[in-house]
Short mmCIF file of C-alpha atoms and ligand atoms in Angstrom, two decimals:
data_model
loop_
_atom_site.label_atom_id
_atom_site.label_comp_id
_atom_site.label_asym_id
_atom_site.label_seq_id
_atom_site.Cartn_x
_atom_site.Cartn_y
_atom_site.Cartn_z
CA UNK E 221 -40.22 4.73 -4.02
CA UNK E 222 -38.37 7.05 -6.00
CA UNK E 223 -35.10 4.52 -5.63
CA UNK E 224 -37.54 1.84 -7.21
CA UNK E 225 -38.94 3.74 -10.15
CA UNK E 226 -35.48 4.40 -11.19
CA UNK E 227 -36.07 8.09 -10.37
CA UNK E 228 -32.64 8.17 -8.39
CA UNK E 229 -29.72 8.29 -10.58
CA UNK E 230 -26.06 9.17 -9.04
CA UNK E 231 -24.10 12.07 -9.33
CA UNK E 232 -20.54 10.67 -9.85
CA UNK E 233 -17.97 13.21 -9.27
CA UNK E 234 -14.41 13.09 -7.81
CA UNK E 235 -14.77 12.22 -4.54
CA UNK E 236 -11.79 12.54 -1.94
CA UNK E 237 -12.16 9.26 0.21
CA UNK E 238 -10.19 10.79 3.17
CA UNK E 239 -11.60 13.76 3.32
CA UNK E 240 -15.28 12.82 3.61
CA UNK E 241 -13.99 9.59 5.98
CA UNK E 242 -12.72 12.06 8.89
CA UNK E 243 -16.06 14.51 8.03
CA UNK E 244 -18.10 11.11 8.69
CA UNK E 245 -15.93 10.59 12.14
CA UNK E 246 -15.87 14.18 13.17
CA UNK E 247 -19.75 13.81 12.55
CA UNK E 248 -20.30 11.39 14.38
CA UNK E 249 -17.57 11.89 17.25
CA UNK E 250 -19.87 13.76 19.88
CA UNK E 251 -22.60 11.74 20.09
CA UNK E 252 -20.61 8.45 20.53
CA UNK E 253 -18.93 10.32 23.38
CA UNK E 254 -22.25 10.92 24.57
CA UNK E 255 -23.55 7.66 24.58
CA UNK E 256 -19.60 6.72 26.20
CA UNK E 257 -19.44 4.55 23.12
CA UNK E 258 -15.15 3.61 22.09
CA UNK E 259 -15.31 4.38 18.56
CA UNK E 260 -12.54 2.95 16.51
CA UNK E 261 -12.06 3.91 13.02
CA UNK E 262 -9.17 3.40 10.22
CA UNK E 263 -9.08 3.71 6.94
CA UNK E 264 -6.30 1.67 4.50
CA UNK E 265 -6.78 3.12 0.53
CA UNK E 266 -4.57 3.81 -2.03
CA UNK E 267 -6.38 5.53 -4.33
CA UNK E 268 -8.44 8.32 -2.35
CA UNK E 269 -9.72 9.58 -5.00
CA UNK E 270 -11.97 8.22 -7.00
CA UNK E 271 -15.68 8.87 -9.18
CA UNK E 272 -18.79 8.43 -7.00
CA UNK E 273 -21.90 9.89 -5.54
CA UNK E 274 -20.72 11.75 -2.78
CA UNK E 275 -24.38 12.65 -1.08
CA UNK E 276 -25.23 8.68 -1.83
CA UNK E 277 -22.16 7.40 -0.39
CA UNK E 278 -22.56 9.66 2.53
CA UNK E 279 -26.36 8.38 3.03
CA UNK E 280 -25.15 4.50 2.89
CA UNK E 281 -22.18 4.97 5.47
CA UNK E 282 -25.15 7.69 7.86
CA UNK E 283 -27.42 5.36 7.41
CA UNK E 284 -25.13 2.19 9.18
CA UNK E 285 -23.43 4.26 11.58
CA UNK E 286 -26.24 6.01 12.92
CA UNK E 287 -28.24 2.39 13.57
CA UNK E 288 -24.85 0.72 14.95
CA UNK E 289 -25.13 4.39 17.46
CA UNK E 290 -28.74 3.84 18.14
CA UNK E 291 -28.62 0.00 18.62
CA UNK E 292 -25.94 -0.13 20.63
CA UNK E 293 -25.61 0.44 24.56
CA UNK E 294 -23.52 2.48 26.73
CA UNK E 295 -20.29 1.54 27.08
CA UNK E 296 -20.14 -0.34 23.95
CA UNK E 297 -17.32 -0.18 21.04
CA UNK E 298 -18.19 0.94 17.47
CA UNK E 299 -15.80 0.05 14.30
CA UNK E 300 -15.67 2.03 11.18
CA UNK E 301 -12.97 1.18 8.47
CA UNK E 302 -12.83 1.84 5.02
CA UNK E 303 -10.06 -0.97 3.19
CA UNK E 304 -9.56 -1.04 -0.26
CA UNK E 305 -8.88 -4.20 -1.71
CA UNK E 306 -6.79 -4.78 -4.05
CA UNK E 307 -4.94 -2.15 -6.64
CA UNK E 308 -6.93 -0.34 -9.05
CA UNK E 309 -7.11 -2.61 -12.40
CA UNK E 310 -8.04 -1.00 -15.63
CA UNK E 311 -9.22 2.24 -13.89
CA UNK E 312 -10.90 0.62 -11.46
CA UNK E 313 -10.82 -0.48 -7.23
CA UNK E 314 -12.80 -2.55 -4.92
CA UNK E 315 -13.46 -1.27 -1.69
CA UNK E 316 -14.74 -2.54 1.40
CA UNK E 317 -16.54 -0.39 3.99
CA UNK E 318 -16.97 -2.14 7.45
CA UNK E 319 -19.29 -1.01 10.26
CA UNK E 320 -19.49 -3.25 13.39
CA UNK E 321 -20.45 -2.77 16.89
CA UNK E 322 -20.93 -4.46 19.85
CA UNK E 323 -24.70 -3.82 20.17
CA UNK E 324 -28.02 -5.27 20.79
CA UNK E 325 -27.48 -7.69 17.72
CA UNK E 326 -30.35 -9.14 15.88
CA UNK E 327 -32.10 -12.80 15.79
CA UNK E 328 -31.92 -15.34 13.03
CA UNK E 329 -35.03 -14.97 12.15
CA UNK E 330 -35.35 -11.23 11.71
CA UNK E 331 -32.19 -11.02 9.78
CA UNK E 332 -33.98 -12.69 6.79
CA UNK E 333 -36.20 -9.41 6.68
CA UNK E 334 -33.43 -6.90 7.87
CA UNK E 335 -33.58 -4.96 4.32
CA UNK E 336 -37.03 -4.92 3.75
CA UNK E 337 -38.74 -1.56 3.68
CA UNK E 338 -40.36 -0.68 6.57
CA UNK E 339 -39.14 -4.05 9.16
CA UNK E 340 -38.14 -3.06 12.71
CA UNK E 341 -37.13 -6.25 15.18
CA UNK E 342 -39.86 -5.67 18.24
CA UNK E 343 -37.12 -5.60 19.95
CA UNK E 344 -36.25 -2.37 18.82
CA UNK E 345 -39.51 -0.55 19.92
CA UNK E 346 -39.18 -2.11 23.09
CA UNK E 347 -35.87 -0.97 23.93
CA UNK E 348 -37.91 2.62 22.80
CA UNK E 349 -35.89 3.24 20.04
CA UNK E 350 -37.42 5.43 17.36
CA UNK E 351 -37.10 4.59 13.83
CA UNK E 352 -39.35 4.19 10.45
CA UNK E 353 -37.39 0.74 9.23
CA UNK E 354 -36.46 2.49 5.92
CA UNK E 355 -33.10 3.11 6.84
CA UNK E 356 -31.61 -0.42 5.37
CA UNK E 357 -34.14 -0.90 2.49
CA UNK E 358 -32.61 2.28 1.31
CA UNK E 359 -28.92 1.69 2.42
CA UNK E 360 -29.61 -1.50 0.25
CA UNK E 361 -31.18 -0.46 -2.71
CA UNK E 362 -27.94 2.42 -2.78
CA UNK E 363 -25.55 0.06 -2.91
CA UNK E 364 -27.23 -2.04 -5.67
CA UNK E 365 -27.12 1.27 -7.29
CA UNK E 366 -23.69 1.40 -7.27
CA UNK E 367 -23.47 -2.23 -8.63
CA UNK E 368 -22.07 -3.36 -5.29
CA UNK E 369 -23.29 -5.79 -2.35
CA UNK E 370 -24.21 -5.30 1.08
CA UNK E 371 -24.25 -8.21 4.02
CA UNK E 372 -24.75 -8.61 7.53
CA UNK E 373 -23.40 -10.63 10.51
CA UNK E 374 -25.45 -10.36 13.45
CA UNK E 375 -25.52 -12.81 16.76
CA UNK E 376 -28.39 -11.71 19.18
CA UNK E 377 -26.99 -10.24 22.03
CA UNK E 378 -23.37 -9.79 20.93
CA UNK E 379 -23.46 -7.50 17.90
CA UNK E 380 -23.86 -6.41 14.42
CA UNK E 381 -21.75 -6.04 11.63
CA UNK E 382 -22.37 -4.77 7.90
CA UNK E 383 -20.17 -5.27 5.45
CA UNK E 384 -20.59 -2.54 1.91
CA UNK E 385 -18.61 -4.23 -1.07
CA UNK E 386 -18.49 -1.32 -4.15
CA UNK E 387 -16.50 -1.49 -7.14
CA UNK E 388 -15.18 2.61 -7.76
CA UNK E 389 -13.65 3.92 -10.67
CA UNK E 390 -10.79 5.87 -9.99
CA UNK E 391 -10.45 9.41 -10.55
CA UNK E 392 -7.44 9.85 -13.39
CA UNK E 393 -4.74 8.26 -11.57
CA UNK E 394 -3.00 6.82 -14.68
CA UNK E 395 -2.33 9.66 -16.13
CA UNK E 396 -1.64 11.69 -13.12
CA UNK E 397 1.46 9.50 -13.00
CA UNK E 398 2.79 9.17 -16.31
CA UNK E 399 2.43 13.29 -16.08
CA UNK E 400 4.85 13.16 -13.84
CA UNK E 401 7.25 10.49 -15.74
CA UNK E 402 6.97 12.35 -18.90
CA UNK E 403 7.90 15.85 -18.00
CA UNK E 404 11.92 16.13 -17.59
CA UNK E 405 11.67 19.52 -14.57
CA UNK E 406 15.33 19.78 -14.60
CA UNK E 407 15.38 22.51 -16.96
CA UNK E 408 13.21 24.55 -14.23
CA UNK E 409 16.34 24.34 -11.59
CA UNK E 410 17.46 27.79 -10.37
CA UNK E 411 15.44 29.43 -12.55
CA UNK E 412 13.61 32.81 -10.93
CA UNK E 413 9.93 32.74 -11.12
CA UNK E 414 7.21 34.94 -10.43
CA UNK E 415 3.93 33.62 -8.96
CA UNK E 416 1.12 35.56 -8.80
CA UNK E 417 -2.13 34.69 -6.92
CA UNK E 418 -4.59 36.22 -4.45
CA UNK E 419 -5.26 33.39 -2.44
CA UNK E 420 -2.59 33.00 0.79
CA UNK E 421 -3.63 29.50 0.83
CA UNK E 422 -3.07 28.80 -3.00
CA UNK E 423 0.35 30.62 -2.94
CA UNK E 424 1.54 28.45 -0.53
CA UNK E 425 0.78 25.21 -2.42
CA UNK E 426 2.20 26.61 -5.18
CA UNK E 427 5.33 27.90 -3.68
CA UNK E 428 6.28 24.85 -1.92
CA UNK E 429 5.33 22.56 -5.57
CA UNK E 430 7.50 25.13 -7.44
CA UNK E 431 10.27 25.71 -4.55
CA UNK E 432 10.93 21.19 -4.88
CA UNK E 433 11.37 21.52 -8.48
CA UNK E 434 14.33 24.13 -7.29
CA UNK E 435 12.73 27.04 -8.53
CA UNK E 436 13.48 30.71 -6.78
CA UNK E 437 9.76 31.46 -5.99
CA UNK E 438 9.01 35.70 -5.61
CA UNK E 439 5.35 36.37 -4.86
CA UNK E 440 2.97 38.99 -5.94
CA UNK E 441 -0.65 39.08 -4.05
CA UNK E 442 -2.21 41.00 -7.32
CA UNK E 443 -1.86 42.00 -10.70
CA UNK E 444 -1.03 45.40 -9.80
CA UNK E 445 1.82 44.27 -7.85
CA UNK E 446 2.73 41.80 -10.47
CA UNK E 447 3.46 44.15 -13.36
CA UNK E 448 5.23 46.62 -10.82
CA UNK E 449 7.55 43.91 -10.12
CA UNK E 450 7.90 42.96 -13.96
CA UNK E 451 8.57 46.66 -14.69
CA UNK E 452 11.07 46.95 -12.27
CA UNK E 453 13.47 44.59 -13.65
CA UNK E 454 12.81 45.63 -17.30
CA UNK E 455 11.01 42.19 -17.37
CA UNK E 456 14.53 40.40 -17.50
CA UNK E 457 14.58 38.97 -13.93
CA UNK E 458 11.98 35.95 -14.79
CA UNK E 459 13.19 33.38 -17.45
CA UNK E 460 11.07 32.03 -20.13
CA UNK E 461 10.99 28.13 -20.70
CA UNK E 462 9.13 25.58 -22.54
CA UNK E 463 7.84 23.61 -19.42
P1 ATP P 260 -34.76 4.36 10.24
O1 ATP P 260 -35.68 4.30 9.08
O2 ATP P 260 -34.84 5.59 11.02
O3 ATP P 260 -33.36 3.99 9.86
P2 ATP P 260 -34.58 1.93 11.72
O4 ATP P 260 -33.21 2.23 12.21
O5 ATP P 260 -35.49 1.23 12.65
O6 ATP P 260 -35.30 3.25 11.24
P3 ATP P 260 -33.39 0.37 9.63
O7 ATP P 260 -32.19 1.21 9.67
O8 ATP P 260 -33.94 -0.04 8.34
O9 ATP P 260 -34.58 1.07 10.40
O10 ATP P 260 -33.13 -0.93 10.48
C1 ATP P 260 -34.16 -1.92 10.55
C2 ATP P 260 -34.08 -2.68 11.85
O11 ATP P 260 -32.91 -3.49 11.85
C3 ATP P 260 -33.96 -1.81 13.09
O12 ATP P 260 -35.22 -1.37 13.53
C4 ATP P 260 -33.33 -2.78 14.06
O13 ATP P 260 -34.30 -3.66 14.58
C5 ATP P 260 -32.41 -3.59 13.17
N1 ATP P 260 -31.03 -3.09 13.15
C6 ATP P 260 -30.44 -2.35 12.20
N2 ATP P 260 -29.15 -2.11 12.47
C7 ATP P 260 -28.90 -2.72 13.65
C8 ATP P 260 -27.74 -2.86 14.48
N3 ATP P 260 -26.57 -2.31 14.15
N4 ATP P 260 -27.88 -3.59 15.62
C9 ATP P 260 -29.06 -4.17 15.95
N5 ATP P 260 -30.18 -4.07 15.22
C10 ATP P 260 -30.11 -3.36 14.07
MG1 MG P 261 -31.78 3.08 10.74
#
């Protein structure tokens, strides 16, 4: 209801593709293994990171997988890729998620209803499969959201598969680039610098980032340690530049 009064409007932040792909898998990884379902996954992007809903993405790609899980036998196989397209064009991708699965399927006729709220095949309660039939009216109505399309391929008997078209803008890769062009980072070769940062993880990006632009990397956990080291040399050890 609230998707239909235009109550629900998305959060679009940057959103790391990858990352929440392989949280999705890892997710999802035990109870496939329960169920002894083979479940294949791949994902073939460019641009991982882009501006979306991350809970409302997540919902769409729950929402498919866990019905491919729950309509599917033991034994089966279960796909899950995530392609992108074509390069991004003016700022902006198409991607293509895929979920398909060797599962119960669905009939002809059913599949005219399949995103209506509230539809179940009778099929489903007989196999005793619990479930409200909201799952695809809403997994619908999200990707309409998102300006994007959502179809189904179904043979009774065989399987299921769902197909998620979304157009995503992506997050500031132009000029991520051309940063990169622009900046001449010979002038930072051999040149001593001091990094200073709490974090062990954080000092490590940093280091290695700083050590391939040939810079001599020292380290300093804290501040304190920082100006002890800077008062040591008479602050003449670490070079000033422009970059
Ligand atoms: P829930 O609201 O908990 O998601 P649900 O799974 O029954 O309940 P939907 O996700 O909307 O509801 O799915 C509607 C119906 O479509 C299901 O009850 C089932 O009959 C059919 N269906 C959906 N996905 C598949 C699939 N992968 N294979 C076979 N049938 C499916
Ligand atoms: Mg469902």
């Amino acid at each position: 209801a609230r998707i239909e009064n235009g109550k629900i409007e998305l959060n679009e932040k940057i959103l790391d593709l990858q990352t929440q792909f392989n949280e999705t898998v890892d997710m999802f990884q035990i109870d496939m293994d329960k169920k002894n379902i083979t479940f294949n996954h791949s994902i073939d992007i460019i641009d991982n990171m882009v501006e979306a809903d991350s809970l409302r993405t997540k919902q769409i790609v729950l929402n498919l997988i866990g019905n491919a899980l729950k309509y599917t036998r033991e034994g089966g196989t279960i796909w899950f890729e995530i392609k992108q397209k074509d390069p991004a064009v003016n700022g902006f991708a198409n991607y293509e998620i895929r979920i398909k699965d060797t599962g119960i399927g669905m009939s002809e006729e059913f599949q005219k209803h399949l995103f209506d709220l509230f539809e179940r095949e009778n099929r489903s309660s007989v196999t005793g499969v619990q479930g409200t039939g909201l799952g695809l009216a809403i997994t619908k109505r999200l990707v309409e959201l998102m300006n994007g399309e959502v179809s189904c391929n179904s043979t009774l008997g065989k399987g299921t598969e769902f197909i998620c078209s979304v157009r995503l803008k992506v997050a500031n890769s132009d000029y991520v680039e051309e940063d990169n062009e622009d900046i001449d980072l010979s002038m930072l070769e051999g040149k001593k610098v001091l990094l200073v940062e709490d974090n062990d993880l954080n000092r490590e990006i940093a280091k290695s980032i700083l050590e391939d632009v040939g810079m001599q990397v020292e380290e300093a956990t804290d501040g304190t340690i920082a100006v002890e080291l800077l008062g040591s040399k008479k602050g003449n050890k670490y070079e000033k530049t422009e970059a």
